[in-house]
Every structure is written in structure tokens, then in C-alpha cells.
Coordinates of C-alpha atoms and ligand atoms in Angstrom, one line a residue:
M9 CA 106.4 107.6 124.4
E10 CA 108.5 110.0 126.1
T11 CA 109.4 107.8 129.1
P12 CA 112.8 107.2 130.6
E13 CA 112.3 103.4 130.3
W14 CA 111.6 104.3 126.3
S15 CA 114.7 106.4 125.9
A16 CA 116.7 103.8 127.6
L17 CA 115.5 101.4 125.0
M18 CA 116.2 103.5 122.1
N19 CA 119.8 104.0 123.5
H20 CA 120.2 100.3 123.6
R21 CA 119.3 99.9 120.2
A22 CA 122.3 101.5 118.7
Q23 CA 124.2 98.9 120.6
L24 CA 122.6 96.1 118.9
E25 CA 123.2 97.4 115.5
G26 CA 126.4 95.8 114.9
L27 CA 125.5 92.5 116.3
P28 CA 123.8 90.5 114.1
L29 CA 121.5 87.3 115.2
R30 CA 124.2 84.9 113.6
E31 CA 126.6 86.5 116.1
L32 CA 124.6 86.3 119.1
F33 CA 124.3 82.6 118.6
Q34 CA 128.0 82.3 118.0
Q35 CA 128.8 83.9 121.1
D36 CA 126.3 82.2 123.2
A37 CA 125.5 78.4 123.0
Q38 CA 123.0 78.6 125.7
R39 CA 120.9 81.3 123.9
Y40 CA 118.3 78.7 122.8
P41 CA 117.5 77.0 126.2
R42 CA 117.6 80.4 127.8
M43 CA 115.3 82.0 125.4
T44 CA 112.6 79.2 125.4
L45 CA 109.7 79.5 127.5
E46 CA 106.8 77.1 128.2
A47 CA 103.0 77.9 129.1
A48 CA 99.8 76.3 128.8
G49 CA 101.1 73.6 126.7
L50 CA 102.8 75.8 124.1
T51 CA 106.7 76.6 123.9
L52 CA 107.8 79.8 122.5
D53 CA 111.4 79.8 121.3
Y54 CA 112.2 83.4 120.8
S55 CA 116.0 83.2 120.3
R56 CA 115.9 84.5 116.7
N57 CA 115.0 87.7 117.9
R58 CA 117.1 90.7 117.9
V59 CA 117.5 90.9 121.7
T60 CA 119.9 90.2 124.5
D61 CA 119.3 89.7 127.9
Q62 CA 119.8 93.5 128.4
T63 CA 117.0 94.3 125.7
L64 CA 114.5 91.8 127.6
G65 CA 115.3 93.5 130.9
L66 CA 114.6 97.0 129.6
L67 CA 111.5 95.7 127.7
A68 CA 110.2 94.5 130.9
D69 CA 111.1 97.8 132.5
L70 CA 109.1 99.5 130.0
A71 CA 106.2 97.2 130.7
R72 CA 106.4 97.9 134.6
G73 CA 106.9 101.7 133.8
R74 CA 103.6 101.7 131.8
G75 CA 101.9 99.8 134.3
L76 CA 101.1 96.7 132.4
P77 CA 100.7 94.2 135.4
E78 CA 98.0 96.5 136.8
R79 CA 96.2 96.6 133.6
V80 CA 96.4 92.8 133.5
D81 CA 94.9 92.7 136.9
A82 CA 92.0 95.3 136.1
L83 CA 91.2 93.3 132.8
F84 CA 90.5 90.1 135.1
R85 CA 88.8 92.0 137.7
G86 CA 86.3 93.3 135.3
E87 CA 87.1 97.0 135.6
Q88 CA 85.5 99.1 132.6
L89 CA 88.4 99.1 130.2
N90 CA 86.3 99.7 127.5
T91 CA 85.9 103.5 128.2
T92 CA 84.1 104.5 125.3
E93 CA 81.3 102.2 125.6
N94 CA 81.4 101.9 129.5
R95 CA 82.0 98.2 129.8
P96 CA 84.4 95.7 130.9
A97 CA 86.0 93.3 128.7
L98 CA 85.2 89.8 130.5
H99 CA 86.2 87.3 127.7
T100 CA 88.4 85.9 130.2
A101 CA 85.5 85.0 132.8
L102 CA 84.0 82.8 129.9
R103 CA 86.6 80.4 130.3
Q104 CA 87.4 80.2 134.0
P105 CA 85.8 77.9 136.7
Q106 CA 82.9 78.9 138.4
D107 CA 84.3 79.0 142.0
Q108 CA 86.0 82.4 141.4
P109 CA 83.2 84.8 141.3
V110 CA 83.4 87.7 138.7
K111 CA 81.1 91.0 139.1
V112 CA 79.8 93.2 136.7
D113 CA 77.8 96.2 138.3
G114 CA 77.7 94.3 141.6
E115 CA 76.4 90.9 140.2
N116 CA 78.4 87.5 139.9
I117 CA 78.4 86.8 136.4
M118 CA 79.7 83.3 136.5
P119 CA 76.2 81.4 137.3
A120 CA 74.7 83.0 133.8
I121 CA 78.0 81.7 131.9
Q122 CA 77.7 78.5 133.4
A123 CA 73.8 78.0 132.8
T124 CA 74.7 78.9 129.2
L125 CA 77.2 76.3 129.0
E126 CA 74.8 73.9 130.4
R127 CA 72.2 74.8 127.8
M128 CA 74.9 74.6 125.0
E129 CA 75.6 71.2 126.3
I130 CA 72.1 70.0 126.1
F131 CA 71.5 71.5 122.8
T132 CA 74.8 70.0 121.2
N133 CA 73.8 66.5 122.7
T134 CA 70.5 66.5 121.2
V135 CA 71.6 67.5 117.7
R136 CA 74.7 65.2 117.8
G137 CA 72.8 62.3 119.5
G138 CA 70.0 62.9 116.5
E139 CA 67.2 63.6 119.1
W140 CA 66.7 66.8 117.6
R141 CA 64.4 66.2 114.6
G142 CA 63.8 68.5 111.6
M143 CA 60.5 69.3 110.0
N144 CA 60.0 65.7 108.6
G145 CA 61.2 64.0 111.8
D146 CA 64.9 63.5 110.2
T147 CA 68.1 64.0 112.2
I148 CA 70.2 67.1 111.6
T149 CA 73.1 66.4 109.1
D150 CA 74.3 69.9 108.7
V151 CA 74.8 73.2 110.7
V152 CA 75.1 76.5 108.6
S153 CA 76.4 79.5 110.8
I154 CA 75.5 82.8 109.6
G155 CA 77.6 85.6 111.3
I156 CA 80.4 87.9 110.4
G157 CA 83.4 89.3 112.1
G158 CA 84.1 88.1 115.4
S159 CA 80.8 86.2 115.3
Y160 CA 82.5 84.0 112.2
L161 CA 86.2 84.1 112.3
G162 CA 86.7 82.4 115.9
P163 CA 84.3 79.6 115.4
L164 CA 85.5 79.1 111.8
T165 CA 89.1 79.2 112.8
A166 CA 88.5 76.6 115.8
T167 CA 86.4 74.2 113.6
E168 CA 88.8 73.9 110.9
A169 CA 91.8 73.6 113.5
L170 CA 89.7 70.7 115.4
T171 CA 88.8 69.0 112.2
P172 CA 90.6 65.6 113.5
F173 CA 88.0 65.7 116.4
Q174 CA 85.0 66.3 114.4
S175 CA 82.3 63.6 114.3
E176 CA 80.7 62.8 110.9
H177 CA 77.6 64.5 111.8
P178 CA 76.7 67.4 111.8
R179 CA 79.0 68.8 109.2
C180 CA 79.3 72.6 109.7
H181 CA 79.4 75.1 107.2
Y182 CA 79.9 79.0 107.4
V183 CA 78.6 81.9 105.7
A184 CA 79.4 85.4 106.3
N185 CA 79.8 87.4 103.3
V186 CA 76.6 89.4 102.0
D187 CA 78.0 88.7 98.4
G188 CA 75.0 86.3 97.5
S189 CA 77.7 83.7 96.2
D190 CA 78.6 82.8 99.7
I191 CA 75.4 81.7 101.0
R192 CA 74.4 80.3 97.4
E193 CA 77.6 77.9 97.5
A194 CA 77.1 76.8 101.1
L195 CA 73.6 75.9 100.5
A196 CA 74.4 74.0 97.6
G197 CA 73.8 70.3 98.1
L198 CA 72.0 70.7 101.6
N199 CA 68.8 69.2 102.5
P200 CA 66.5 71.8 104.0
A201 CA 64.9 68.9 106.2
T202 CA 68.5 68.2 107.7
T203 CA 70.0 71.4 107.8
L204 CA 69.9 73.5 111.0
F205 CA 70.9 77.1 110.9
L206 CA 72.5 79.1 113.7
V207 CA 72.2 82.9 113.4
Q208 CA 75.3 84.3 115.1
S209 CA 75.0 88.0 115.8
K210 CA 75.7 89.9 119.2
S211 CA 73.8 92.8 118.0
F212 CA 71.3 90.8 115.7
T213 CA 71.4 94.2 113.7
T214 CA 74.3 93.6 111.2
Q215 CA 73.2 93.9 107.7
E216 CA 75.2 91.2 106.3
T217 CA 74.0 88.7 108.6
L218 CA 70.5 89.6 108.8
A219 CA 70.7 89.4 104.8
N220 CA 71.8 86.0 104.7
A221 CA 69.6 84.7 107.4
R222 CA 66.7 85.9 105.5
V223 CA 67.9 84.0 102.6
A224 CA 68.3 80.9 104.7
R225 CA 64.7 81.2 105.7
Q226 CA 63.4 81.7 102.3
W227 CA 65.5 78.6 101.1
F228 CA 64.0 76.8 103.9
L229 CA 60.5 77.7 103.2
H230 CA 60.8 77.0 99.5
G231 CA 62.3 73.5 100.5
G232 CA 59.1 72.3 102.3
G233 CA 59.4 74.4 105.6
T234 CA 56.7 76.4 107.1
E235 CA 56.4 79.3 109.5
T236 CA 56.0 76.8 112.4
T237 CA 58.8 74.3 111.4
V238 CA 61.4 77.2 111.2
Q239 CA 61.7 76.6 115.0
H240 CA 63.0 73.3 114.3
H241 CA 65.7 74.6 111.8
F242 CA 66.8 78.0 113.4
A243 CA 68.8 78.8 116.5
A244 CA 70.6 82.2 117.4
V245 CA 73.2 83.5 119.8
T246 CA 72.6 86.9 120.3
A247 CA 72.6 89.6 123.1
N248 CA 69.3 91.0 121.1
A249 CA 66.9 88.3 122.1
D250 CA 63.6 90.1 121.2
R251 CA 65.0 90.6 117.6
A252 CA 66.0 86.9 117.3
R253 CA 62.3 86.1 118.5
D254 CA 60.7 88.5 115.9
F255 CA 62.9 86.6 113.3
G256 CA 60.9 83.4 114.3
I257 CA 63.5 81.8 116.5
A258 CA 62.1 80.0 119.5
G259 CA 63.2 81.4 123.0
D260 CA 64.7 78.0 124.1
S261 CA 66.9 78.3 121.0
I262 CA 68.3 81.6 121.8
F263 CA 71.5 81.6 123.5
P264 CA 72.7 84.6 125.3
M265 CA 75.5 87.0 124.8
W266 CA 76.6 90.0 127.0
D267 CA 77.9 93.4 126.4
W268 CA 80.9 92.7 128.3
V269 CA 82.0 90.5 125.6
G270 CA 83.6 92.1 122.5
G271 CA 82.6 90.2 119.2
R272 CA 86.4 89.5 118.4
Y273 CA 86.8 87.8 121.8
S274 CA 83.4 86.0 121.7
L275 CA 84.6 82.7 120.6
W276 CA 84.4 81.4 124.4
S277 CA 80.8 82.4 124.6
A278 CA 77.8 80.7 123.0
I279 CA 79.3 82.0 119.7
G280 CA 81.4 79.0 120.1
L281 CA 78.4 76.9 119.4
P282 CA 79.1 75.5 115.8
V283 CA 82.5 74.4 117.2
A284 CA 80.7 72.5 120.1
L285 CA 78.3 71.0 117.6
A286 CA 81.2 70.1 115.5
V287 CA 83.5 68.4 118.1
G288 CA 81.2 68.0 121.1
M289 CA 80.8 69.9 124.3
P290 CA 83.8 68.0 126.5
R291 CA 86.0 69.0 123.6
F292 CA 84.7 72.6 123.6
R293 CA 85.1 72.6 127.4
E294 CA 88.9 71.6 126.8
L295 CA 89.2 74.5 124.5
L296 CA 88.0 76.8 127.3
A297 CA 90.4 75.1 129.7
G298 CA 93.5 75.7 127.6
A299 CA 92.5 79.2 127.3
H300 CA 92.2 79.6 131.1
A301 CA 95.7 78.0 131.6
M302 CA 97.1 80.8 129.5
D303 CA 95.1 83.4 131.2
Q304 CA 96.6 82.1 134.6
H305 CA 100.1 82.2 133.1
F306 CA 99.5 85.7 131.8
Q307 CA 98.1 87.1 135.3
Q308 CA 101.0 85.2 137.3
A309 CA 104.3 85.3 135.3
P310 CA 106.5 88.1 135.6
P311 CA 107.2 90.0 132.4
E312 CA 110.4 88.5 131.8
Q313 CA 108.7 85.1 131.8
N314 CA 105.3 85.8 130.4
M315 CA 104.7 84.6 127.0
P316 CA 102.2 87.0 125.9
M317 CA 104.0 90.1 127.5
L318 CA 107.3 89.0 125.8
M319 CA 105.6 88.7 122.6
G320 CA 103.6 91.9 122.7
L321 CA 107.1 93.7 123.9
M322 CA 109.1 92.4 121.1
G323 CA 106.6 93.3 118.7
L324 CA 106.6 96.9 119.9
W325 CA 110.6 96.7 119.7
Y326 CA 110.5 96.0 116.1
M327 CA 107.7 98.6 115.3
H328 CA 109.4 101.6 117.4
G329 CA 112.9 100.5 117.1
F330 CA 113.2 99.3 113.6
G331 CA 110.3 100.6 111.7
A332 CA 108.3 97.0 111.5
E333 CA 104.9 97.8 109.8
S334 CA 103.6 94.5 109.8
Q335 CA 103.5 91.3 111.5
A336 CA 103.3 87.8 109.9
V337 CA 101.6 84.7 111.3
I338 CA 102.5 81.6 109.6
P339 CA 101.2 78.2 111.0
Y340 CA 102.9 75.4 109.4
D341 CA 99.8 73.2 110.1
H342 CA 97.0 72.7 107.4
Y343 CA 94.2 72.8 110.1
L344 CA 95.4 76.3 111.4
R345 CA 95.0 77.8 107.8
H346 CA 92.4 80.4 109.2
L347 CA 94.3 81.5 112.1
P348 CA 96.0 84.4 110.5
E349 CA 92.6 85.7 109.2
H350 CA 91.1 85.5 112.8
L351 CA 94.2 87.1 114.2
Q352 CA 94.2 90.0 111.7
Q353 CA 90.7 90.8 113.0
L354 CA 91.6 90.5 116.6
D355 CA 94.4 92.8 116.3
M356 CA 93.7 95.1 113.7
E357 CA 90.0 95.6 114.9
S358 CA 91.5 96.2 118.4
N359 CA 94.5 98.1 118.2
G360 CA 93.9 100.1 114.8
K361 CA 93.5 103.4 116.8
S362 CA 94.9 106.9 116.6
V363 CA 94.2 108.4 120.0
C364 CA 95.0 107.3 123.5
L365 CA 92.6 106.6 126.2
D366 CA 92.3 110.3 127.2
G367 CA 91.5 111.2 123.8
S368 CA 94.9 113.0 122.9
P369 CA 96.6 111.8 119.5
V370 CA 99.3 109.0 119.8
S371 CA 102.6 110.0 118.9
H372 CA 103.6 106.8 117.2
H373 CA 102.2 104.1 115.2
T374 CA 99.8 101.6 117.0
G375 CA 98.7 98.3 115.5
P376 CA 100.7 96.5 112.9
V377 CA 99.1 94.9 109.8
I378 CA 98.7 91.5 110.5
W379 CA 98.8 88.9 107.9
G380 CA 100.1 85.5 106.8
G381 CA 98.8 82.0 105.7
P382 CA 99.8 78.6 105.9
G383 CA 103.4 77.3 105.5
V384 CA 104.9 75.7 103.4
N385 CA 102.4 77.4 100.6
G386 CA 103.6 80.8 101.4
Q387 CA 107.2 80.0 100.8
H388 CA 106.6 79.7 97.3
A389 CA 104.5 83.1 97.4
Y390 CA 105.6 85.8 99.9
H391 CA 108.7 84.5 101.6
Q392 CA 110.9 85.9 98.9
L393 CA 110.1 89.3 100.4
L394 CA 110.7 88.2 103.9
H395 CA 114.3 86.8 103.0
Q396 CA 115.2 89.8 100.6
G397 CA 112.7 92.6 100.4
T398 CA 113.7 95.9 101.9
R399 CA 111.3 95.6 104.7
L400 CA 111.4 94.0 108.4
V401 CA 108.6 91.7 108.8
P402 CA 108.9 89.8 112.2
V403 CA 107.5 86.4 111.7
D404 CA 105.5 84.0 114.2
F405 CA 106.0 80.3 112.9
I406 CA 103.5 78.0 114.5
L407 CA 104.4 74.1 114.4
P408 CA 102.7 71.2 116.1
L409 CA 105.6 68.6 116.7
T410 CA 103.0 65.7 115.9
S411 CA 100.6 65.7 113.1
H412 CA 97.2 64.2 113.0
N413 CA 98.1 63.1 109.4
P414 CA 101.8 62.2 109.3
A415 CA 101.3 60.0 106.0
D416 CA 104.7 59.2 104.2
G417 CA 107.1 61.6 106.2
H418 CA 105.0 64.4 105.2
H419 CA 105.4 65.8 108.8
A420 CA 109.1 65.8 109.0
M421 CA 109.2 67.6 105.5
L422 CA 106.7 70.1 106.8
A423 CA 108.8 70.6 109.9
A424 CA 112.1 70.8 108.0
N425 CA 110.6 73.7 105.9
C426 CA 109.3 75.7 109.2
L427 CA 112.8 75.2 110.7
A428 CA 114.7 76.1 107.6
Q429 CA 112.8 79.3 107.2
A430 CA 113.3 80.4 110.7
R431 CA 117.0 79.6 110.3
A432 CA 117.4 81.2 106.9
L433 CA 115.9 84.4 108.1
M434 CA 118.1 84.5 111.1
L435 CA 121.3 83.5 109.2
G436 CA 121.1 85.0 105.8
R437 CA 124.3 84.6 103.5
T438 CA 126.8 87.1 103.0
E439 CA 128.0 88.0 99.5
Q440 CA 131.4 86.6 100.4
E441 CA 129.8 83.2 101.2
V442 CA 127.7 83.3 97.9
R443 CA 130.6 84.0 95.9
A444 CA 132.7 81.4 97.3
A445 CA 130.1 78.9 97.0
M446 CA 129.5 79.7 93.4
I447 CA 133.3 79.5 92.5
A448 CA 133.6 76.2 94.4
E449 CA 130.8 74.9 91.9
G450 CA 133.1 75.9 89.2
M451 CA 131.8 79.4 88.1
A452 CA 134.0 82.0 86.7
E453 CA 135.1 84.7 89.0
D454 CA 133.7 87.6 87.3
E455 CA 130.5 85.8 86.7
A456 CA 130.2 84.8 90.4
Q457 CA 131.0 88.7 91.2
R458 CA 128.0 89.7 89.1
L459 CA 125.7 87.5 90.8
A460 CA 127.0 87.7 94.3
P461 CA 124.7 90.8 95.3
H462 CA 121.6 89.3 93.7
R463 CA 122.1 86.1 95.6
A464 CA 123.1 87.4 98.9
I465 CA 120.6 87.2 101.7
P466 CA 120.8 89.9 104.6
G467 CA 119.6 87.7 107.4
N468 CA 119.2 88.9 111.0
R469 CA 115.7 89.0 110.2
P470 CA 113.5 88.1 113.6
S471 CA 111.2 85.3 114.2
N472 CA 109.3 83.5 117.0
L473 CA 108.8 79.8 116.7
L474 CA 105.6 78.4 118.8
T475 CA 105.3 74.6 118.8
M476 CA 103.1 72.4 120.8
E477 CA 103.1 68.6 120.9
R478 CA 99.6 68.4 119.1
L479 CA 97.0 70.5 117.8
E480 CA 94.1 69.8 120.2
P481 CA 91.4 71.8 121.8
A482 CA 93.5 72.7 124.7
T483 CA 96.6 73.8 122.9
L484 CA 94.4 75.9 120.4
G485 CA 92.6 77.5 123.4
A486 CA 95.9 78.5 124.7
L487 CA 97.2 79.7 121.6
I488 CA 94.4 82.0 120.6
A489 CA 94.3 83.4 124.3
L490 CA 98.0 83.9 123.7
Y491 CA 97.4 86.3 120.9
E492 CA 94.5 88.0 122.5
H493 CA 97.0 89.0 125.3
R494 CA 99.6 90.0 123.2
T495 CA 97.2 92.4 121.5
F496 CA 96.2 93.7 125.0
V497 CA 99.6 94.2 126.1
Q498 CA 100.6 96.4 123.1
A499 CA 97.4 98.3 123.7
A500 CA 98.4 98.7 127.5
I501 CA 101.8 100.2 126.7
W502 CA 100.3 102.5 124.0
R503 CA 97.5 103.3 126.4
I504 CA 94.7 103.0 123.8
N505 CA 91.3 101.1 124.0
P506 CA 91.5 97.9 122.3
F507 CA 87.8 97.0 122.9
D508 CA 86.0 99.5 120.9
Q509 CA 85.8 99.7 116.9
W510 CA 84.3 103.1 115.9
G511 CA 86.1 103.3 112.7
V512 CA 84.1 100.3 111.4
E513 CA 80.6 102.2 111.9
L514 CA 81.4 105.1 109.4
G515 CA 81.4 102.4 106.6
K516 CA 78.3 101.0 107.7
E517 CA 76.5 104.2 108.0
I518 CA 77.5 105.4 104.5
G519 CA 76.7 101.9 103.1
G520 CA 73.2 102.5 104.3
Q521 CA 73.0 105.9 102.4
I522 CA 74.3 104.3 99.1
L523 CA 72.3 101.0 99.2
P524 CA 68.8 102.8 98.4
A525 CA 70.6 104.9 95.7
L526 CA 71.9 101.5 94.2
N527 CA 68.3 100.3 94.2
G528 CA 67.0 103.4 92.7
E529 CA 64.6 103.8 95.4
P530 CA 62.9 107.4 95.3
D531 CA 64.1 110.2 97.2
T532 CA 67.5 108.9 97.9
D533 CA 69.2 111.6 95.7
M534 CA 71.9 112.4 98.3
A535 CA 74.5 114.7 97.4
F536 CA 77.2 112.2 97.0
D537 CA 80.9 113.1 95.7
S538 CA 81.3 112.9 92.1
A539 CA 83.0 109.4 92.3
T540 CA 80.3 107.9 94.5
A541 CA 77.6 109.4 92.2
G542 CA 79.3 108.1 89.1
Q543 CA 79.7 104.7 90.4
I544 CA 76.2 104.5 91.5
A545 CA 75.1 105.6 88.0
R546 CA 77.3 103.0 86.5
F547 CA 76.1 100.3 88.9
R548 CA 72.5 100.9 88.1
A549 CA 73.0 100.9 84.4
A550 CA 74.7 97.5 84.6
Q551 CA 71.8 96.2 86.4
G552 CA 69.7 96.9 83.4
S553 CA 71.9 95.4 81.0
G554 CA 73.5 92.6 83.0
S555 CA 72.3 88.9 83.2
G556 CA 72.9 86.2 86.0
S557 CA 75.1 83.3 84.9
R558 CA 72.9 80.7 86.8
Ligands
LIG606 O1 83.1 94.2 111.9 C1 82.4 95.0 113.1 C2 81.7 94.1 114.0 O2 81.1 95.1 114.9 C3 82.5 93.1 115.1 O3 83.2 93.8 115.9 C4 81.7 92.0 115.2 O4 82.2 90.7 115.6 C5 81.1 92.1 113.8 O5 80.8 93.5 113.5 C6 79.7 91.3 114.0 O6 78.7 92.0 114.8 P1 77.5 91.2 115.3 O7 77.9 90.1 116.1 O8 76.8 92.3 116.2 O9 76.5 90.7 114.2

């Protein structure tokens, strides 16, 4: 990025070199209140970042210089930002009130969105209220959502996050992997007469989803179902209604998707149906409202006070200024345990790109590796690398201030751990401090000298702390929308397209060539490379000798 704003940032970087975070805190008692921002029920404490007011000003200059505010307007207006598929990306329209029209090809899409929400409401009320009956006249006790990627991770994350808001029935289960063990385990213990399947696939061509849907159908038919009663037990969410109908799903039970919603941004569409079935439609609408509140903040706040922009810009600062290759997301909340997985797909499928919008190669790294897991578990696994490893890994900690299950002081312990991690990363411990502490405990000086380098912690490692009063539908909606926009901010600065995913296609295509060869179908002798051909032969030999365990 050869822009004057970027050069100014890089020059400024050298000034920060000798100014560790612990010193920035010592110099400025107001650092925390100044570097705290509220939006849509979330509070971002970004004081533990390697930034000064000057850095933030320069990052805001970069955002303006790269036209970020104009890109945000274009996103919400429904411009065709997905330039390789000639579509807008209008997930924001799915969560906005009806009174503001949004047009695609001259047509206002808001009535179709509202009509779908109303259909979802009727459907969820019917199933949750026990009026939807299965083949034997029983009510539905279990819903199995079959989908993968964006048609799986968003609903799974939200369903788990909203566990305290779930009714006893229906219980929601998710199947994604084409590994037969996934669906086998999901169906174990379920009753075909009281189970409803939701086939979730925008394209209705995804191999994994269709294979699992076929297994589900067979299981249902073997469990007493018939071709006619399939209609009482299968519904679909798709942009390809014909295919869903061919599968045997009744038109009334097919909910629409639109090509202007990307898979990884589709939680807010009817793809969120399993969430609505689990928590009820009013809660689902609260989820949408929370996301909309974040949308409004993103559209209206200046870069200096804009949560997604600040997070996106500071992420760039670490990648390009300090060589960070990854971003950790560590929620201190058991119910948010799937969030890192969802954000991984959201960001890595969006920004894992090597060319700019005009097709020219980028001159720098793009999307970071997104990873993480629930705190505190990670403290006893990978946090060692965060504290003493050679890599700089910026961390987002997420902490609801109150718990749905505060049992026996657990929540204060959880919060103490979260705050301690952020503080330890920031502060570190110098060799002198370590040595002095060991000598004070009675250790001999030469032993303290020997151990000090091993026990010193560099510190100066950046983190954000995102808090909310309570994890509930609205705050969850705001949280997920925050990360969607953070991803968009980085794509806009890099001038890449975050809304396509051509890289995924090659694997699908080659998988389609290998499968018949693995199955030993005739005329599939493709000229595979020696490694692939060798592994195909081994796989086929193993099928001859192998035996299933169950
Ligand atoms: O993994 C690639 C992908 O195309 C995702 O973007 C998408 O969410 C997923 O596959 C599933 O696609 P579909 O909803 O069409 O089954």
C-alpha cells in the first residue's frame, strides 16, 4: 500500500518502538477511559493496544484516504461490491426495519424479507406450539439442521450462545461433515416420528449436505416414514427451490434465500431458522435488532469512534506494522465456544485473497489466520505461546459481565482469569523483576540468574477486551455484526473482494474427480499425480480388507 497515509503510519511505528504498553499506562491515567468505546450494547476496551492518540489519528487518515466511509455507504446501498459474481452483499438489509427500502435491480427487497420473516414466525410457532404433527400425529421434539459452511456455523454458534433462552422442545442438532460418523451420532437416540429435518443449502448442490440429507431421508423411511410423510418431516432453506422440491420437500416448507446474501453472512436470513426454532421468533428478532444497532453505528460513527473500524484498522496495524500473522478470539463464556469457528469462516473465507478488485496482485499479506477457543481452557493449552512465544498474536477477549450460571463464585473466577490474561500480556515481567522476586523468596543469586531468562515474560502484547452486560440475543447479534464489519473494513482498505470464495471451488472440482476413482467406477482412470494415484490405490485396498466397527 504505497499511500502517503501508510508511509506516515510506518514512520510513526519507529517512534512507538521504545514505548511499551506498561509505560503508556504509567504516563496516562486516563488511557483506559479514553480508549473505551460503547456501541450497540457492547463495550470495547482497546487501551491495551500498541497505539497512541497519534496512531489512531493516522489509522483514521488511512481509512479516509482509502475511501472506507464511501465503501461502507456503498455496502448498505446495495452496490454490486461482489464484482466477480456481479452481486451486492446485502446481509445488512436482512436485519433492518422495513420502512427503509433497499433496491436490487430496481426492486425493493424489503417486502420479500419481511414476508419470509413472517413465514418463519408461523412455522416456528407451529412447531414450537406443538401444532406441527409428524407422521403418527406426534409433536416435534427434535430438529436436525443439515448444512455446512455458512449454512451451519452461524446457526450453530447462535443456537449454542442462546442456550439459556431455549425451550425444552424442540432440541436442535447440527450435522455438517460428510464423515458418516457425524450424522450417525446426531441421529442416535432420535425418534423418526418426532424429528424434523431442515436442509440448509443456498445452492442445494453442496455434496456434503445432499449426502447427509439423503441419509436422513433413508433413516426416516426405515423408521416407518413414507414418501408422502416425508413432507411432515423435511423443510429446506435454499435459493434453489426446484431442487428442494425434487428432493420431496413441500413448497410450503421451502424458505427462500437470495443470491445477494453470502453464505457466511446468512445467519440473518431463513438460514437462522434452527435458531428461531430453538429460542422462538421474538428472540430471533432481537438478534436481528442487535445486529442492526451495530450496522447503524458502523454507518454513522466517524472512524476514530467506530468499533468495527477501530478493530479492523488496529488489526492491519499489527499485520503490516509488526508482522502479526494471526488473530486470536477468546470468549470467556462457555456458550460462545463456537464463535471462533464462525469467525474463522467469516474472515478467512472472505479475506483469504491474493488479488485486488482490479485483478492485480496484492503487495502485502491479506486476511490473518483466525483462531481461538473458550477461555479459560486455552490458558492451559496455547496461552504459553501468546505470553512467551516469538510471534505477536493480537487477542480479542470477550467477556459478558454477568453470567447465566454464576454458581459458587465461578463467574468472578472466570472474569479474574480473563482480566489477568489481558494484564499479563500487556505488562509482562522483566528479568530484573523475576530475579528480584526469586531472591526475595530465598533463592540463591546464581540460581536466580540462571532461571531469570526462562521466567521473564516480554509483555507489550496487544489485546482488545469486549464486554457486554449479559449474553443475550441483541448483544450476540451486535457481536457477530461487529466482526462482519471488521472483516469488511480490512477488505476495503486492501481493496479486495470479501464476498467471493473461488478458492473453495478447485477442491470441490478435484473431489468430484477423485470420488468415482475411489469407488472403483469404470472409466475413471484419470491421469492423477503419483501421490494421489498411490493414495487412491491404498484406499481401495483398505476397503477390501477393512471392517466397520459398528
Ligand atoms: O465452503 C464454501 C461454501 O460455498 C460457503 O461459502 C457456503 O456457506 C457453503 O459452501 C455451503 O454452501 P450451500 O449453502 O450452498 O450449501
